[in-house]
Amino acid sequence: MFSKDSQTRKCARQLDKMSAHVGEARRVFRECFGGTEPKIGVFAPGRVNLIGEHTDYNGGFVLPMALPLFTAIVGSPRDDEKICIITMADGADEPHRVEFEAPREGRSLTPGSPKWSNYVKGVIQHYRAGPVPGFNAVIASNVPLGGGLSSSASLEVATYTFLQQLCPDNSDPIEKALACQKAEHTFPGVPCGIMDQFISVLGKEGHALLIDCRSLEVMPLPLMDPGLAVLITNSNVRHELTGSEYPARRRQCEEAAKILGKDTLRDANLGDLEAKKGSLSEECYRRARHVIAEIERTSKAAEALKRGDYREFGTLMVESHNSLRDDYEVSCPELDELVAIVLEIPGVYGSRMTGGGFGGCTVTLLEASAAERAKELIQEKFRGSPTFYITKPSAGAGTLSL
């Protein structure tokens, strides 16, 4: 089912896990669109951020990796200018089918219901080549919605990759990521940083990526030690970043940077912050303290990973979680409980919440031999209903051979 081009070949094993989803999407496409087979298939991965949370929109560093969890889209062009899209994603709001006219001069798309369609519409509206023709498409995904693994960026990047097959652009990956970020800002209304779209586009198998969110420079860092594992634990507590909490924190960071006389908090250090503490509200001070310290932690974590010093990396992960809990106030009791449980286990280097917060997932770096014990203890002690992913870094977006 999957093509053997260079990008797809890198993650064929991971994509095998999506075969059932893609097969079901093809069946739905045939059922809903006159019995014909889709002509185009694409995928884009979700991500987990190892460290560097809420630093991207402050011009700082982040250290994510792409996951072998994907959003796939199958579809075909139409002869008219209509677009019809069906989603099969678990948890997507109703209706699961939308139809609208492709944008043209004097005819723009606008946000609306259902919420999931805004991520798709935003990408179509901001696609850099065109005009986009009409098309039919079906979306399938195994990236959990609201889990902090960037289902939204996965959908955006998959949509953009689909449009590239219909109406090729110049294939610049950075411009692609930036267009998807703009789509999320303007249609769902989430003022996200660039990390999620960047890693979904540029992910590299076997590597985490240190991303400088100011210069947009990317440094791949090997994460291929067979004795090492990354455990993602989904608390299955749902969150939505379109509420007031995420934009409020971004505003607080911008206010703090302005009072410190800096363009962004990337330019500040803790000495600058302490010198101006009296001019800041308590909330702005703590938000800024998290961001400034987190940027430094992420740089240190990248150096530790280069040296293979997983203990230091794990210590920095725990410091990051505590800062997100206490200073940035985006954790929740379930995530705090998951971190505390897993840190009891020998062979665990570190653990932290990952993603925007208010629910979702934790990420744990541990010895591969400790992964099953970690899952068992969490299932024994955690009061919720967790799900688990033991994972390795995957490649970025690509095409499928149908």
mmCIF file with all atom_site columns, C-alpha atoms in Angstrom, residues 125-273:
data_model
loop_
_atom_site.group_PDB
_atom_site.id
_atom_site.type_symbol
_atom_site.label_atom_id
_atom_site.label_alt_id
_atom_site.label_comp_id
_atom_site.label_asym_id
_atom_site.label_entity_id
_atom_site.label_seq_id
_atom_site.pdbx_PDB_ins_code
_atom_site.Cartn_x
_atom_site.Cartn_y
_atom_site.Cartn_z
_atom_site.occupancy
_atom_site.B_iso_or_equiv
_atom_site.pdbx_formal_charge
_atom_site.auth_seq_id
_atom_site.auth_comp_id
_atom_site.auth_asym_id
_atom_site.auth_atom_id
_atom_site.pdbx_PDB_model_num
ATOM 1   C CA . GLN A 1 125 ? -7.082  29.178 2.430  1.00 0.00 ? 125 GLN A CA 1
ATOM 2   C CA . HIS A 1 126 ? -3.375  29.792 3.053  1.00 0.00 ? 126 HIS A CA 1
ATOM 3   C CA . TYR A 1 127 ? -1.953  27.299 0.566  1.00 0.00 ? 127 TYR A CA 1
ATOM 4   C CA . ARG A 1 128 ? 0.846   29.045 -1.313 1.00 0.00 ? 128 ARG A CA 1
ATOM 5   C CA . ALA A 1 129 ? 0.156   27.641 -4.805 1.00 0.00 ? 129 ALA A CA 1
ATOM 6   C CA . GLY A 1 130 ? -3.121  27.650 -6.571 1.00 0.00 ? 130 GLY A CA 1
ATOM 7   C CA . PRO A 1 131 ? -5.853  27.925 -7.297 1.00 0.00 ? 131 PRO A CA 1
ATOM 8   C CA . VAL A 1 132 ? -6.719  24.797 -5.312 1.00 0.00 ? 132 VAL A CA 1
ATOM 9   C CA . PRO A 1 133 ? -9.037  22.578 -7.390 1.00 0.00 ? 133 PRO A CA 1
ATOM 10  C CA . GLY A 1 134 ? -12.098 20.865 -6.029 1.00 0.00 ? 134 GLY A CA 1
ATOM 11  C CA . PHE A 1 135 ? -11.568 17.464 -4.453 1.00 0.00 ? 135 PHE A CA 1
ATOM 12  C CA . ASN A 1 136 ? -13.088 14.668 -2.386 1.00 0.00 ? 136 ASN A CA 1
ATOM 13  C CA . ALA A 1 137 ? -11.134 13.327 0.584  1.00 0.00 ? 137 ALA A CA 1
ATOM 14  C CA . VAL A 1 138 ? -11.351 11.086 3.644  1.00 0.00 ? 138 VAL A CA 1
ATOM 15  C CA . ILE A 1 139 ? -9.250  11.667 6.768  1.00 0.00 ? 139 ILE A CA 1
ATOM 16  C CA . ALA A 1 140 ? -8.085  8.863  9.082  1.00 0.00 ? 140 ALA A CA 1
ATOM 17  C CA . SER A 1 141 ? -5.900  9.314  12.155 1.00 0.00 ? 141 SER A CA 1
ATOM 18  C CA . ASN A 1 142 ? -4.470  7.396  15.080 1.00 0.00 ? 142 ASN A CA 1
ATOM 19  C CA . VAL A 1 143 ? -3.084  10.544 16.753 1.00 0.00 ? 143 VAL A CA 1
ATOM 20  C CA . PRO A 1 144 ? -5.284  10.985 19.851 1.00 0.00 ? 144 PRO A CA 1
ATOM 21  C CA . LEU A 1 145 ? -7.270  14.221 19.823 1.00 0.00 ? 145 LEU A CA 1
ATOM 22  C CA . GLY A 1 146 ? -6.554  16.521 22.764 1.00 0.00 ? 146 GLY A CA 1
ATOM 23  C CA . GLY A 1 147 ? -3.706  14.319 23.951 1.00 0.00 ? 147 GLY A CA 1
ATOM 24  C CA . GLY A 1 148 ? -0.868  16.812 23.615 1.00 0.00 ? 148 GLY A CA 1
ATOM 25  C CA . LEU A 1 149 ? 0.641   14.871 20.683 1.00 0.00 ? 149 LEU A CA 1
ATOM 26  C CA . SER A 1 150 ? -0.270  17.522 18.119 1.00 0.00 ? 150 SER A CA 1
ATOM 27  C CA . SER A 1 151 ? -3.172  15.979 16.269 1.00 0.00 ? 151 SER A CA 1
ATOM 28  C CA . SER A 1 152 ? -3.915  19.476 14.949 1.00 0.00 ? 152 SER A CA 1
ATOM 29  C CA . ALA A 1 153 ? -0.517  20.027 13.293 1.00 0.00 ? 153 ALA A CA 1
ATOM 30  C CA . SER A 1 154 ? -0.618  16.463 11.980 1.00 0.00 ? 154 SER A CA 1
ATOM 31  C CA . LEU A 1 155 ? -3.939  17.253 10.283 1.00 0.00 ? 155 LEU A CA 1
ATOM 32  C CA . GLU A 1 156 ? -2.683  20.588 8.959  1.00 0.00 ? 156 GLU A CA 1
ATOM 33  C CA . VAL A 1 157 ? 0.520   19.146 7.523  1.00 0.00 ? 157 VAL A CA 1
ATOM 34  C CA . ALA A 1 158 ? -1.326  16.159 6.024  1.00 0.00 ? 158 ALA A CA 1
ATOM 35  C CA . THR A 1 159 ? -3.760  18.575 4.381  1.00 0.00 ? 159 THR A CA 1
ATOM 36  C CA . TYR A 1 160 ? -0.922  20.678 2.985  1.00 0.00 ? 160 TYR A CA 1
ATOM 37  C CA . THR A 1 161 ? 0.857   17.551 1.709  1.00 0.00 ? 161 THR A CA 1
ATOM 38  C CA . PHE A 1 162 ? -2.384  16.478 0.016  1.00 0.00 ? 162 PHE A CA 1
ATOM 39  C CA . LEU A 1 163 ? -2.710  19.872 -1.678 1.00 0.00 ? 163 LEU A CA 1
ATOM 40  C CA . GLN A 1 164 ? 0.880   19.577 -2.902 1.00 0.00 ? 164 GLN A CA 1
ATOM 41  C CA . GLN A 1 165 ? -0.156  16.494 -4.871 1.00 0.00 ? 165 GLN A CA 1
ATOM 42  C CA . LEU A 1 166 ? -3.125  18.330 -6.404 1.00 0.00 ? 166 LEU A CA 1
ATOM 43  C CA . CYS A 1 167 ? -1.389  21.622 -7.111 1.00 0.00 ? 167 CYS A CA 1
ATOM 44  C CA . PRO A 1 168 ? 2.407   21.506 -6.565 1.00 0.00 ? 168 PRO A CA 1
ATOM 45  C CA . ASP A 1 169 ? 4.191   24.377 -4.807 1.00 0.00 ? 169 ASP A CA 1
ATOM 46  C CA . ASN A 1 170 ? 7.938   25.009 -4.546 1.00 0.00 ? 170 ASN A CA 1
ATOM 47  C CA . SER A 1 171 ? 8.306   22.250 -1.894 1.00 0.00 ? 171 SER A CA 1
ATOM 48  C CA . ASP A 1 172 ? 10.081  24.527 0.602  1.00 0.00 ? 172 ASP A CA 1
ATOM 49  C CA . PRO A 1 173 ? 9.592   22.710 3.956  1.00 0.00 ? 173 PRO A CA 1
ATOM 50  C CA . ILE A 1 174 ? 9.969   25.816 6.135  1.00 0.00 ? 174 ILE A CA 1
ATOM 51  C CA . GLU A 1 175 ? 7.400   27.763 4.120  1.00 0.00 ? 175 GLU A CA 1
ATOM 52  C CA . LYS A 1 176 ? 5.118   24.733 4.349  1.00 0.00 ? 176 LYS A CA 1
ATOM 53  C CA . ALA A 1 177 ? 5.372   24.649 8.144  1.00 0.00 ? 177 ALA A CA 1
ATOM 54  C CA . LEU A 1 178 ? 4.839   28.408 8.404  1.00 0.00 ? 178 LEU A CA 1
ATOM 55  C CA . ALA A 1 179 ? 1.726   28.235 6.217  1.00 0.00 ? 179 ALA A CA 1
ATOM 56  C CA . CYS A 1 180 ? 0.289   25.511 8.460  1.00 0.00 ? 180 CYS A CA 1
ATOM 57  C CA . GLN A 1 181 ? 1.065   27.597 11.552 1.00 0.00 ? 181 GLN A CA 1
ATOM 58  C CA . LYS A 1 182 ? -0.711  30.586 9.967  1.00 0.00 ? 182 LYS A CA 1
ATOM 59  C CA . ALA A 1 183 ? -3.709  28.342 9.299  1.00 0.00 ? 183 ALA A CA 1
ATOM 60  C CA . GLU A 1 184 ? -3.931  27.435 12.991 1.00 0.00 ? 184 GLU A CA 1
ATOM 61  C CA . HIS A 1 185 ? -3.644  31.071 14.060 1.00 0.00 ? 185 HIS A CA 1
ATOM 62  C CA . THR A 1 186 ? -6.363  32.344 11.730 1.00 0.00 ? 186 THR A CA 1
ATOM 63  C CA . PHE A 1 187 ? -8.974  29.558 11.581 1.00 0.00 ? 187 PHE A CA 1
ATOM 64  C CA . PRO A 1 188 ? -9.044  27.581 14.876 1.00 0.00 ? 188 PRO A CA 1
ATOM 65  C CA . GLY A 1 189 ? -7.714  30.752 16.526 1.00 0.00 ? 189 GLY A CA 1
ATOM 66  C CA . VAL A 1 190 ? -4.854  29.134 18.454 1.00 0.00 ? 190 VAL A CA 1
ATOM 67  C CA . PRO A 1 191 ? -1.751  31.405 18.684 1.00 0.00 ? 191 PRO A CA 1
ATOM 68  C CA . CYS A 1 192 ? 0.637   28.434 18.585 1.00 0.00 ? 192 CYS A CA 1
ATOM 69  C CA . GLY A 1 193 ? 4.373   28.515 18.040 1.00 0.00 ? 193 GLY A CA 1
ATOM 70  C CA . ILE A 1 194 ? 6.085   26.813 15.126 1.00 0.00 ? 194 ILE A CA 1
ATOM 71  C CA . MET A 1 195 ? 7.264   23.592 16.826 1.00 0.00 ? 195 MET A CA 1
ATOM 72  C CA . ASP A 1 196 ? 4.381   21.260 15.996 1.00 0.00 ? 196 ASP A CA 1
ATOM 73  C CA . GLN A 1 197 ? 4.200   22.050 12.295 1.00 0.00 ? 197 GLN A CA 1
ATOM 74  C CA . PHE A 1 198 ? 8.002   22.031 11.981 1.00 0.00 ? 198 PHE A CA 1
ATOM 75  C CA . ILE A 1 199 ? 8.480   18.567 13.433 1.00 0.00 ? 199 ILE A CA 1
ATOM 76  C CA . SER A 1 200 ? 5.552   17.106 11.454 1.00 0.00 ? 200 SER A CA 1
ATOM 77  C CA . VAL A 1 201 ? 7.147   18.375 8.238  1.00 0.00 ? 201 VAL A CA 1
ATOM 78  C CA . LEU A 1 202 ? 10.840  17.835 9.061  1.00 0.00 ? 202 LEU A CA 1
ATOM 79  C CA . GLY A 1 203 ? 10.855  14.838 11.398 1.00 0.00 ? 203 GLY A CA 1
ATOM 80  C CA . LYS A 1 204 ? 13.807  12.484 10.950 1.00 0.00 ? 204 LYS A CA 1
ATOM 81  C CA . GLU A 1 205 ? 13.727  8.787  11.784 1.00 0.00 ? 205 GLU A CA 1
ATOM 82  C CA . GLY A 1 206 ? 15.921  7.931  14.763 1.00 0.00 ? 206 GLY A CA 1
ATOM 83  C CA . HIS A 1 207 ? 16.424  11.575 15.738 1.00 0.00 ? 207 HIS A CA 1
ATOM 84  C CA . ALA A 1 208 ? 14.966  14.263 17.936 1.00 0.00 ? 208 ALA A CA 1
ATOM 85  C CA . LEU A 1 209 ? 15.231  17.775 16.484 1.00 0.00 ? 209 LEU A CA 1
ATOM 86  C CA . LEU A 1 210 ? 16.582  20.754 18.396 1.00 0.00 ? 210 LEU A CA 1
ATOM 87  C CA . ILE A 1 211 ? 14.668  23.638 16.832 1.00 0.00 ? 211 ILE A CA 1
ATOM 88  C CA . ASP A 1 212 ? 15.653  27.260 17.300 1.00 0.00 ? 212 ASP A CA 1
ATOM 89  C CA . CYS A 1 213 ? 12.243  28.925 17.042 1.00 0.00 ? 213 CYS A CA 1
ATOM 90  C CA . ARG A 1 214 ? 13.800  32.320 16.377 1.00 0.00 ? 214 ARG A CA 1
ATOM 91  C CA . SER A 1 215 ? 16.239  31.495 13.570 1.00 0.00 ? 215 SER A CA 1
ATOM 92  C CA . LEU A 1 216 ? 14.281  28.374 12.456 1.00 0.00 ? 216 LEU A CA 1
ATOM 93  C CA . GLU A 1 217 ? 17.541  26.415 12.422 1.00 0.00 ? 217 GLU A CA 1
ATOM 94  C CA . VAL A 1 218 ? 17.217  22.683 13.050 1.00 0.00 ? 218 VAL A CA 1
ATOM 95  C CA . MET A 1 219 ? 19.811  20.323 14.546 1.00 0.00 ? 219 MET A CA 1
ATOM 96  C CA . PRO A 1 220 ? 19.089  16.563 14.407 1.00 0.00 ? 220 PRO A CA 1
ATOM 97  C CA . LEU A 1 221 ? 20.171  14.709 17.556 1.00 0.00 ? 221 LEU A CA 1
ATOM 98  C CA . PRO A 1 222 ? 20.473  10.903 17.370 1.00 0.00 ? 222 PRO A CA 1
ATOM 99  C CA . LEU A 1 223 ? 18.101  8.986  19.623 1.00 0.00 ? 223 LEU A CA 1
ATOM 100 C CA . MET A 1 224 ? 18.798  5.438  18.462 1.00 0.00 ? 224 MET A CA 1
ATOM 101 C CA . ASP A 1 225 ? 20.270  3.746  21.545 1.00 0.00 ? 225 ASP A CA 1
ATOM 102 C CA . PRO A 1 226 ? 18.613  0.272  21.586 1.00 0.00 ? 226 PRO A CA 1
ATOM 103 C CA . GLY A 1 227 ? 18.773  0.269  25.387 1.00 0.00 ? 227 GLY A CA 1
ATOM 104 C CA . LEU A 1 228 ? 16.669  3.438  25.574 1.00 0.00 ? 228 LEU A CA 1
ATOM 105 C CA . ALA A 1 229 ? 12.914  3.898  25.245 1.00 0.00 ? 229 ALA A CA 1
ATOM 106 C CA . VAL A 1 230 ? 10.455  6.772  25.180 1.00 0.00 ? 230 VAL A CA 1
ATOM 107 C CA . LEU A 1 231 ? 7.187   5.988  26.965 1.00 0.00 ? 231 LEU A CA 1
ATOM 108 C CA . ILE A 1 232 ? 4.192   8.198  26.277 1.00 0.00 ? 232 ILE A CA 1
ATOM 109 C CA . THR A 1 233 ? 1.320   7.848  28.737 1.00 0.00 ? 233 THR A CA 1
ATOM 110 C CA . ASN A 1 234 ? -1.994  9.368  27.741 1.00 0.00 ? 234 ASN A CA 1
ATOM 111 C CA . SER A 1 235 ? -3.999  10.371 30.814 1.00 0.00 ? 235 SER A CA 1
ATOM 112 C CA . ASN A 1 236 ? -7.067  10.511 28.531 1.00 0.00 ? 236 ASN A CA 1
ATOM 113 C CA . VAL A 1 237 ? -7.969  13.802 30.155 1.00 0.00 ? 237 VAL A CA 1
ATOM 114 C CA . ARG A 1 238 ? -9.030  15.989 27.230 1.00 0.00 ? 238 ARG A CA 1
ATOM 115 C CA . HIS A 1 239 ? -8.048  19.611 26.745 1.00 0.00 ? 239 HIS A CA 1
ATOM 116 C CA . GLU A 1 240 ? -8.802  22.324 24.215 1.00 0.00 ? 240 GLU A CA 1
ATOM 117 C CA . LEU A 1 241 ? -6.351  25.132 23.556 1.00 0.00 ? 241 LEU A CA 1
ATOM 118 C CA . THR A 1 242 ? -8.946  27.422 22.016 1.00 0.00 ? 242 THR A CA 1
ATOM 119 C CA . GLY A 1 243 ? -10.033 28.531 25.499 1.00 0.00 ? 243 GLY A CA 1
ATOM 120 C CA . SER A 1 244 ? -8.601  31.466 27.389 1.00 0.00 ? 244 SER A CA 1
ATOM 121 C CA . GLU A 1 245 ? -5.688  29.767 29.163 1.00 0.00 ? 245 GLU A CA 1
ATOM 122 C CA . TYR A 1 246 ? -3.242  29.400 26.270 1.00 0.00 ? 246 TYR A CA 1
ATOM 123 C CA . PRO A 1 247 ? -3.718  32.934 24.836 1.00 0.00 ? 247 PRO A CA 1
ATOM 124 C CA . ALA A 1 248 ? -3.547  34.357 28.365 1.00 0.00 ? 248 ALA A CA 1
ATOM 125 C CA . ARG A 1 249 ? -0.127  32.861 28.956 1.00 0.00 ? 249 ARG A CA 1
ATOM 126 C CA . ARG A 1 250 ? 1.148   34.116 25.650 1.00 0.00 ? 250 ARG A CA 1
ATOM 127 C CA . ARG A 1 251 ? -0.031  37.625 26.532 1.00 0.00 ? 251 ARG A CA 1
ATOM 128 C CA . GLN A 1 252 ? 1.633   37.384 29.950 1.00 0.00 ? 252 GLN A CA 1
ATOM 129 C CA . CYS A 1 253 ? 4.927   36.414 28.315 1.00 0.00 ? 253 CYS A CA 1
ATOM 130 C CA . GLU A 1 254 ? 4.681   39.301 25.868 1.00 0.00 ? 254 GLU A CA 1
ATOM 131 C CA . GLU A 1 255 ? 3.903   41.700 28.717 1.00 0.00 ? 255 GLU A CA 1
ATOM 132 C CA . ALA A 1 256 ? 6.896   40.444 30.701 1.00 0.00 ? 256 ALA A CA 1
ATOM 133 C CA . ALA A 1 257 ? 9.220   40.792 27.714 1.00 0.00 ? 257 ALA A CA 1
ATOM 134 C CA . LYS A 1 258 ? 8.034   44.357 27.163 1.00 0.00 ? 258 LYS A CA 1
ATOM 135 C CA . ILE A 1 259 ? 8.653   45.322 30.798 1.00 0.00 ? 259 ILE A CA 1
ATOM 136 C CA . LEU A 1 260 ? 12.114  43.719 30.599 1.00 0.00 ? 260 LEU A CA 1
ATOM 137 C CA . GLY A 1 261 ? 12.834  45.761 27.464 1.00 0.00 ? 261 GLY A CA 1
ATOM 138 C CA . LYS A 1 262 ? 13.273  42.662 25.295 1.00 0.00 ? 262 LYS A CA 1
ATOM 139 C CA . ASP A 1 263 ? 11.753  41.648 21.975 1.00 0.00 ? 263 ASP A CA 1
ATOM 140 C CA . THR A 1 264 ? 11.011  38.184 23.397 1.00 0.00 ? 264 THR A CA 1
ATOM 141 C CA . LEU A 1 265 ? 11.840  36.266 26.555 1.00 0.00 ? 265 LEU A CA 1
ATOM 142 C CA . ARG A 1 266 ? 14.529  34.454 24.533 1.00 0.00 ? 266 ARG A CA 1
ATOM 143 C CA . ASP A 1 267 ? 16.633  37.604 24.971 1.00 0.00 ? 267 ASP A CA 1
ATOM 144 C CA . ALA A 1 268 ? 16.239  37.682 28.763 1.00 0.00 ? 268 ALA A CA 1
ATOM 145 C CA . ASN A 1 269 ? 18.073  35.896 31.568 1.00 0.00 ? 269 ASN A CA 1
ATOM 146 C CA . LEU A 1 270 ? 17.056  35.270 35.161 1.00 0.00 ? 270 LEU A CA 1
ATOM 147 C CA . GLY A 1 271 ? 19.142  38.238 36.311 1.00 0.00 ? 271 GLY A CA 1
ATOM 148 C CA . ASP A 1 272 ? 17.122  40.546 34.034 1.00 0.00 ? 272 ASP A CA 1
ATOM 149 C CA . LEU A 1 273 ? 13.942  39.076 35.464 1.00 0.00 ? 273 LEU A CA 1
#
